[in-house]
Short mmCIF file of C-alpha atoms in Angstrom, two decimals:
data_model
loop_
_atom_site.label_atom_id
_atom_site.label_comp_id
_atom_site.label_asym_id
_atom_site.label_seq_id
_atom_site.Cartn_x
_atom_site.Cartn_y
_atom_site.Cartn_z
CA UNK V 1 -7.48 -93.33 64.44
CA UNK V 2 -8.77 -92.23 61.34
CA UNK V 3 -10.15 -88.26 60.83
CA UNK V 4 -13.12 -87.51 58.40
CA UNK V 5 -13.83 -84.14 57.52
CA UNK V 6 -16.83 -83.75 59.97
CA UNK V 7 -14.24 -84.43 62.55
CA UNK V 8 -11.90 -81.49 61.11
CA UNK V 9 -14.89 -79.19 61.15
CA UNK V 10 -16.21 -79.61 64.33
CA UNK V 11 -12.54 -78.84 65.45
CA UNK V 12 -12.86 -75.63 63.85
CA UNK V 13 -16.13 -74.80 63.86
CA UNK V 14 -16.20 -70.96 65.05
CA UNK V 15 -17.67 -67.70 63.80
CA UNK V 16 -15.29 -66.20 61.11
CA UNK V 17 -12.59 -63.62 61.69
CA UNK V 18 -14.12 -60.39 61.26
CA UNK V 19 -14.22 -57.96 59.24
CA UNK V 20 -13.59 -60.02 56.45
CA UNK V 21 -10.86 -58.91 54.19
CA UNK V 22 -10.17 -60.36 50.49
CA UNK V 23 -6.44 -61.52 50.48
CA UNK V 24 -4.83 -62.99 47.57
CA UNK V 25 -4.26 -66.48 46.68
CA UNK V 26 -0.98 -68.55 47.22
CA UNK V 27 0.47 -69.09 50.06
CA UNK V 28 0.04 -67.01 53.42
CA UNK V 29 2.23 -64.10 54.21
CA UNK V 30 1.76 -64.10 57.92
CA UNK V 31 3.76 -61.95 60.67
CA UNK V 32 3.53 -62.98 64.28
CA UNK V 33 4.65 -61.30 67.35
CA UNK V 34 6.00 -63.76 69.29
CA UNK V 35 7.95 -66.99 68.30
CA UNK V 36 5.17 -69.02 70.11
CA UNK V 37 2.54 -68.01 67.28
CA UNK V 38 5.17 -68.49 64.32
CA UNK V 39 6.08 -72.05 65.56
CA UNK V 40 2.20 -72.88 66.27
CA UNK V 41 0.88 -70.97 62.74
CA UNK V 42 3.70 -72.99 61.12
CA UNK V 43 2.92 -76.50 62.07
CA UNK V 44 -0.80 -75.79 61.65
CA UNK V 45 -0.64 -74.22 58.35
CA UNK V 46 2.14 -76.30 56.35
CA UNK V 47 3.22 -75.43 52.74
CA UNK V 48 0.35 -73.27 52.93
CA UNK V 49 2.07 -70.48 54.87
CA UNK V 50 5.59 -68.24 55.10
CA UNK V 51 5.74 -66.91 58.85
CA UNK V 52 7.79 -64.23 60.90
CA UNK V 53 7.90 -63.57 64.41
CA UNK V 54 8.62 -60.06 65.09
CA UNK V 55 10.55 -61.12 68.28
CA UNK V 56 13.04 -63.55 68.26
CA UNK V 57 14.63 -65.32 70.93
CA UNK V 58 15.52 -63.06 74.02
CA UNK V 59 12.84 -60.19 73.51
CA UNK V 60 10.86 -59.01 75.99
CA UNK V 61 7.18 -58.49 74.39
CA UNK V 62 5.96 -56.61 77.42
CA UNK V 63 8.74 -53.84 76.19
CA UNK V 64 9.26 -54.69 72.48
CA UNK V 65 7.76 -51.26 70.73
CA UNK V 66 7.07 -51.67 66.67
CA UNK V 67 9.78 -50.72 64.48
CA UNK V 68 9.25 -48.89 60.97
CA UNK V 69 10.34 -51.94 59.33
CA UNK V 70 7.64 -53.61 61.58
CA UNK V 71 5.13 -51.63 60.17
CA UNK V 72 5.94 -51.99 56.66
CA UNK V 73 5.70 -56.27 57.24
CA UNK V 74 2.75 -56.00 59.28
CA UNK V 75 1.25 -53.59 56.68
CA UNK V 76 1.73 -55.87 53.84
CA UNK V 77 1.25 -59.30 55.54
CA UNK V 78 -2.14 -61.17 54.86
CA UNK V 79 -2.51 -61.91 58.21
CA UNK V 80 -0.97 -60.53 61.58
CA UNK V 81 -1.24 -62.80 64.52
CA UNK V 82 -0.92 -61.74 67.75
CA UNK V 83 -1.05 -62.92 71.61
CA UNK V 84 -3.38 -60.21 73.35
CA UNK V 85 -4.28 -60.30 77.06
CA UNK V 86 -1.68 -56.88 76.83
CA UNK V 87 1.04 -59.21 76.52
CA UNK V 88 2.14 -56.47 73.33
CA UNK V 89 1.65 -53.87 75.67
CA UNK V 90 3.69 -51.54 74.01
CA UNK V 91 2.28 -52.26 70.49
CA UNK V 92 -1.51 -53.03 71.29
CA UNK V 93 -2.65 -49.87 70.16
CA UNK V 94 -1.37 -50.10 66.47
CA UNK V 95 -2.38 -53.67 66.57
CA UNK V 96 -6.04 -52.77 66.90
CA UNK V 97 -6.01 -49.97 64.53
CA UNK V 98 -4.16 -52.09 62.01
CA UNK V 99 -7.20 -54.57 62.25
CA UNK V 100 -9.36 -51.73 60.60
CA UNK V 101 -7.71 -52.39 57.24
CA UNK V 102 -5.98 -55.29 57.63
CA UNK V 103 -6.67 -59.11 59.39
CA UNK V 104 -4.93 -58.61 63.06
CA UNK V 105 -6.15 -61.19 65.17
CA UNK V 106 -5.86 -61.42 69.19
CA UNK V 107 -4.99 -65.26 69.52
CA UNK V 108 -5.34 -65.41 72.73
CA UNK V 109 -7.96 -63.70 72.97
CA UNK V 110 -10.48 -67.14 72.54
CA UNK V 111 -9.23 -68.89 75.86
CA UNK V 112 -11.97 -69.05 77.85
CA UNK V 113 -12.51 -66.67 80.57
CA UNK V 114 -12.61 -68.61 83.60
CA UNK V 115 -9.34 -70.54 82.58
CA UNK V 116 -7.58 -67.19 82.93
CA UNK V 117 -6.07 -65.72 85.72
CA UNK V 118 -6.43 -62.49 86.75
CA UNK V 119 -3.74 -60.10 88.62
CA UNK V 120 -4.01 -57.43 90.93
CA UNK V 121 -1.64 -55.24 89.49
CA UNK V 122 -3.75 -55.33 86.44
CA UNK V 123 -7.50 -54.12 86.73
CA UNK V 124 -9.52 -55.94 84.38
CA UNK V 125 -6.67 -57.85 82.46
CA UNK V 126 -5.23 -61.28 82.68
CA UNK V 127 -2.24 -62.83 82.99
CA UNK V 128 -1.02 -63.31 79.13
CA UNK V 129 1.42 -66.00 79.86
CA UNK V 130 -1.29 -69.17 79.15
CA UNK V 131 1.99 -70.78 76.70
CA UNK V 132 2.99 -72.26 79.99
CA UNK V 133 0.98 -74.93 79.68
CA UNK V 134 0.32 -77.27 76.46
CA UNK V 135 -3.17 -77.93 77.59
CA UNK V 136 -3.95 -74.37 77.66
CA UNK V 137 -2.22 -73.50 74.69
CA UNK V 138 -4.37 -76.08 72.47
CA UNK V 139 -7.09 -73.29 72.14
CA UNK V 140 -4.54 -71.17 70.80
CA UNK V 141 -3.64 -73.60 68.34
CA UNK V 142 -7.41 -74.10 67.86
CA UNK V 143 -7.96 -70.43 67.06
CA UNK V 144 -5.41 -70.05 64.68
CA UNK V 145 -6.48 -72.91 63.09
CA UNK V 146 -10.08 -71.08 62.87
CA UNK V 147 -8.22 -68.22 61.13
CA UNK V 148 -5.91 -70.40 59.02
CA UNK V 149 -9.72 -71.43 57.85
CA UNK V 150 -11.32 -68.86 57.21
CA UNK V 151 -8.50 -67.74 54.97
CA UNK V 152 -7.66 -70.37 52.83
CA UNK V 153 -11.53 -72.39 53.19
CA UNK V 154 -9.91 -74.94 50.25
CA UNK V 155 -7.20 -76.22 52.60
CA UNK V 156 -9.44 -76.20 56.14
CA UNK V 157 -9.03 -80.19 56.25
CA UNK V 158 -4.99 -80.26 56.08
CA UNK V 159 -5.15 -77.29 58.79
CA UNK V 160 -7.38 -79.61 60.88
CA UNK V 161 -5.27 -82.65 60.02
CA UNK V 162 -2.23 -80.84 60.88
CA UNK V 163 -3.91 -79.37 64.11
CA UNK V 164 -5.49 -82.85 65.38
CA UNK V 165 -1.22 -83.85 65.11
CA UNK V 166 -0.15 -80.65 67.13
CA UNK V 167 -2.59 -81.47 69.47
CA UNK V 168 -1.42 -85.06 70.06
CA UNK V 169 2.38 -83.56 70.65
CA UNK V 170 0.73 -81.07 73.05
CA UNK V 171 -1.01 -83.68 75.35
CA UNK V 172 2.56 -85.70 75.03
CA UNK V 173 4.14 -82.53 76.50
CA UNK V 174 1.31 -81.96 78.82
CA UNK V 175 1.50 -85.77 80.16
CA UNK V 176 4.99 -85.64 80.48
CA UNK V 177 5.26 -82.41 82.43
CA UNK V 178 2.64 -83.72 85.00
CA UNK V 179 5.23 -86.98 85.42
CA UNK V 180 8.07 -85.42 85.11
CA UNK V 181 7.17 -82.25 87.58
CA UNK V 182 5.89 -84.76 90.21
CA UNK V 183 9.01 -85.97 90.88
CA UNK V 184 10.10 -83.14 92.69
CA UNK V 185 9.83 -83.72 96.27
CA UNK V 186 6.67 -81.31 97.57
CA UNK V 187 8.77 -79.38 100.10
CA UNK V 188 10.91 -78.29 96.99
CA UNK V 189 8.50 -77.09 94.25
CA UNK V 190 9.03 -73.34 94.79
CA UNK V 191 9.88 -71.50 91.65
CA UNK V 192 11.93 -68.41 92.01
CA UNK V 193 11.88 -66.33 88.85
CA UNK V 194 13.01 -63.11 87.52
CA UNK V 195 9.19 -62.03 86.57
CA UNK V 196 5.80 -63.65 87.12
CA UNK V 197 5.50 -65.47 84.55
CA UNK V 198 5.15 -68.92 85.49
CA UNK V 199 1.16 -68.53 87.64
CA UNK V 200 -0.24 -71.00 84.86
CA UNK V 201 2.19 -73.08 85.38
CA UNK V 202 2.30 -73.17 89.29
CA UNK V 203 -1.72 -73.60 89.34
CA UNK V 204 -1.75 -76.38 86.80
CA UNK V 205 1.46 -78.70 88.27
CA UNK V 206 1.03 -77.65 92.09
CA UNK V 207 4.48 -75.47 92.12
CA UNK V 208 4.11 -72.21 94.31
CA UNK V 209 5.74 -69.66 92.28
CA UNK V 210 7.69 -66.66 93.22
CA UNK V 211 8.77 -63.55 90.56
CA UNK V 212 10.65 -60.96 91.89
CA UNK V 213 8.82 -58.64 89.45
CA UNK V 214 5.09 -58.51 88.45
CA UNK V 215 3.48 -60.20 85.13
CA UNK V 216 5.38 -57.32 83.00
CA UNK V 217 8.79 -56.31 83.21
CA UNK V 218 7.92 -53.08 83.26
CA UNK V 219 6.91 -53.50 86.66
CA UNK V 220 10.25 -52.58 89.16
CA UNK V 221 11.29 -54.30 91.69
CA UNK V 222 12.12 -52.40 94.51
CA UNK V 223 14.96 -52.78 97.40
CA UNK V 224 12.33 -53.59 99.96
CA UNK V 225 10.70 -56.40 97.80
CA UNK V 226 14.73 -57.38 97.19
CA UNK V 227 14.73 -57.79 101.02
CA UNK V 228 12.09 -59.56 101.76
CA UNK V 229 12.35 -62.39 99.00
CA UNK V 230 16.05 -62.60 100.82
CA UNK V 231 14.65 -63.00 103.93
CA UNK V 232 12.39 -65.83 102.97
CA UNK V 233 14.91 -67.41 100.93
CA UNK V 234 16.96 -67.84 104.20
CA UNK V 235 14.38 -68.55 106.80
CA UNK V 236 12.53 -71.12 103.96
CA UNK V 237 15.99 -72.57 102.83
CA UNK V 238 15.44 -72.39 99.07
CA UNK V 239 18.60 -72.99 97.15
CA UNK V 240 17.71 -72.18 93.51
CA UNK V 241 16.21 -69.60 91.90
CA UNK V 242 16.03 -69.24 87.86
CA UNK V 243 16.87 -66.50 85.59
CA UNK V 244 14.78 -65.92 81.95
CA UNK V 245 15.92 -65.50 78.17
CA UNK V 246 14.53 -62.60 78.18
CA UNK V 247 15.18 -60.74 81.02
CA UNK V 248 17.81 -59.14 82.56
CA UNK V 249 19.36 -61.35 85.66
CA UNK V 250 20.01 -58.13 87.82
CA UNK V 251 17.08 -59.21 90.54
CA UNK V 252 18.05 -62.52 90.65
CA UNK V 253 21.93 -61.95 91.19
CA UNK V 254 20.96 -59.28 94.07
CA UNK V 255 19.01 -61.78 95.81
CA UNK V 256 21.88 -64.67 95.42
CA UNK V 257 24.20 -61.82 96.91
CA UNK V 258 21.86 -61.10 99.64
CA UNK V 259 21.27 -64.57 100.73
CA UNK V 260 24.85 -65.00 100.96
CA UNK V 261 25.42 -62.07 103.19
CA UNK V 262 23.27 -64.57 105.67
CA UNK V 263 25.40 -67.43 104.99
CA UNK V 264 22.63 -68.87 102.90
CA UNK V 265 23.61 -70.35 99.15
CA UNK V 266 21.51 -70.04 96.18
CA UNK V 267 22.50 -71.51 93.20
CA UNK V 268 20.87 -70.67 89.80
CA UNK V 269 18.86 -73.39 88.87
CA UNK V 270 18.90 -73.01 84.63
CA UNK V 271 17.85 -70.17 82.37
CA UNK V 272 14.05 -70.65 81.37
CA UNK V 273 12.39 -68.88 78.60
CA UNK V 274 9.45 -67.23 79.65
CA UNK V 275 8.48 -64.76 77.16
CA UNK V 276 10.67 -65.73 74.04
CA UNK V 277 11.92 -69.05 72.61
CA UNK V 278 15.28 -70.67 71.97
CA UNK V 279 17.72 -69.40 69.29
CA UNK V 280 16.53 -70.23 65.49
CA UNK V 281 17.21 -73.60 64.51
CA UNK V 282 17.33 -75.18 67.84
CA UNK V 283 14.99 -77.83 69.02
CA UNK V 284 14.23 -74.85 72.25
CA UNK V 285 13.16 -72.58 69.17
CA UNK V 286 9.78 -74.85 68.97
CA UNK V 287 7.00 -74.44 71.11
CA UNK V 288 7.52 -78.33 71.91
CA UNK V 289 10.97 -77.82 73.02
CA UNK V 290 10.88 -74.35 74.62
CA UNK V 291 8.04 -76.10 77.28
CA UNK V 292 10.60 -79.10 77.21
CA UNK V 293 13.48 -77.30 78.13
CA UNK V 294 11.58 -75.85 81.33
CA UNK V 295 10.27 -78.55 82.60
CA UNK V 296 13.36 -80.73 82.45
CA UNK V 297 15.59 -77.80 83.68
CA UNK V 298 13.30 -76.90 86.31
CA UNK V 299 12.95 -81.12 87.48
CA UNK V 300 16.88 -81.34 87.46
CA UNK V 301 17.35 -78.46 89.38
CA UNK V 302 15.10 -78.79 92.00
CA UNK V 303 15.94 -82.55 92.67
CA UNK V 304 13.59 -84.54 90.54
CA UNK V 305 14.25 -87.18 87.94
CA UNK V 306 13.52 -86.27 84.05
CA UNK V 307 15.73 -87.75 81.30
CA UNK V 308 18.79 -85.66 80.87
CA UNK V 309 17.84 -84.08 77.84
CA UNK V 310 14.50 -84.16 77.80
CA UNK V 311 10.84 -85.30 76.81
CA UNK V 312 12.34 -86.04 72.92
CA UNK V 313 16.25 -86.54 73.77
CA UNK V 314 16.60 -83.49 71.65
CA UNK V 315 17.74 -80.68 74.39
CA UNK V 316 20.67 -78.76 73.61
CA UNK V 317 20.49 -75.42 75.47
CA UNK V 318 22.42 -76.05 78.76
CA UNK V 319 22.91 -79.57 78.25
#
């Protein structure tokens, strides 16, 4: 298919960041927070951008608090891009007063509303963990193509050009999650996690999910909510539950312990990465293969059939 540049710009056709800041010219010093935005700011902007992600793989964002030498980067970047929807719980504050000098732009902030889930833990916030799936991530990619624009105006047709090719890679992922994930047999697509990250998921491939803690992992999880989970394990017969990057497998190993006590096995299914990619210069350190690597860990676990190692053949972590 060929892409004119009345395609590109109804792609990005938006109201500009605001406040509008002068930034210099060359190529775009950009700090993200989470390896999600780096990997997505990266393929959309090209040569025209230098990115860092604040949090690399196996930090919790819920808990990660800025660092002086955070503040100095973010200070001097051009742009800071950021997930919102108090996924930087800890650092939302500075974030927002930062965006009185300085371009610091909620990414995830432009999903629309009723494609968001809310939580009851969480009066008047969502669920931040929309990564989960490529078709909702696309207006993530869309808005930081937007601010990519707005930027650098003079290179707004490679950003789209580069964007319309992300966006082909994300329905690939998309498609082959809904294949793959289907393969499962219905009575076992129950996803035990450490924390709740994984609702987007669940509602978009028909999986009931289970975290043994809330959206954050600053939420506790208590003996009595220990317990129960055991108790359904058992009377439910689920053998697998999955631990994350990211956070600590404490819950997970009590619960394994627990069903065992009533002669019930639970195996560990796979580490997933929930709130942080795969180690730098790994295939799982890409948005592309970070989604990968869940789905086809989660498929092989829980008895479905997905190619050993993966959408692209490329999987590495626990191959």
């Amino acid at each position: 298919m060929t892409y004119n540049r009345r395609y590109f710009l109804t792609i990005l056709a938006s109201t500009s960041v605001a406040p509008q800041f002068s930034l210099a010219s060359g190529a775009l010093d950009i700090i993200a927070t989470t390896g999600m935005i780096a990997d997505t700011a990266r393929r959309i902007g090209g040569s025209h951008v230098n990115v860092r992600a604040l949090m690399g793989s196996g930090v919790d964002p819920h808990a990660y608090r800025q660092t002086r030498t955070d503040i100095t980067s973010m200070t001097r970047a051009d742009l800071v891009l950021w997930h919102g929807l108090y996924l930087e719980a800890q650092m939302e504050e500075f974030l927002k007063k930062l965006a009185r000098r300085q371009p610091s732009i909620p990414v995830a902030d432009a999903m629309p509303r009723e494609l968001l889930i809310s939580h009851a833990d969480y009066d008047g916030r969502f669920d931040p963990h929309v990564w989960m799936v490529p078709k909702l991530w696309s207006s993530v990619a869309q808005k930081i193509a937007r601010v990519l624009s707005d930027a650098r105006p003079d290179f707004e047709y490679e950003f789209g050009a580069n964007l319309v090719e992300f966006e082909a890679e994300l329905r690939d992922l998309q498609t082959y999650a809904e294949t793959a994930l289907a393969t499962v047999p219905e009575s076992a697509r129950v996803l035990l996690t450490a924390h709740d990250a994984f609702s987007y998921f669940g509602s978009a491939f028909g999986y009931e999910v289970i975290g043994i803690q809330g959206i954050s992992t600053e939420s506790e999880a208590g003996l009595n909510r220990i317990s129960t989970l055991v108790d359904m394990l058992v009377e439910r017969k689920i053998g697998a539950a999955f631990v994350e990057s990211s956070v600590s497998d404490r819950n997970i190993r009590a619960l394994i312990e627990g069903a065992a006590a009533q002669d019930h096995i639970v195996a560990i299914g796979g580490e997933l990465f929930s709130d942080a990619m795969g180690a730098d210069g790994t295939y799982e350190a890409t948005y592309i293969g970070m989604i990968d690597h869940n789905i086809t860990t989660i498929v092989q676990a829980l008895g479905g059939t997905v190619p050993k190692r993966g959408m692209n053949g490329k999987l590495v972590a626990g191959s």
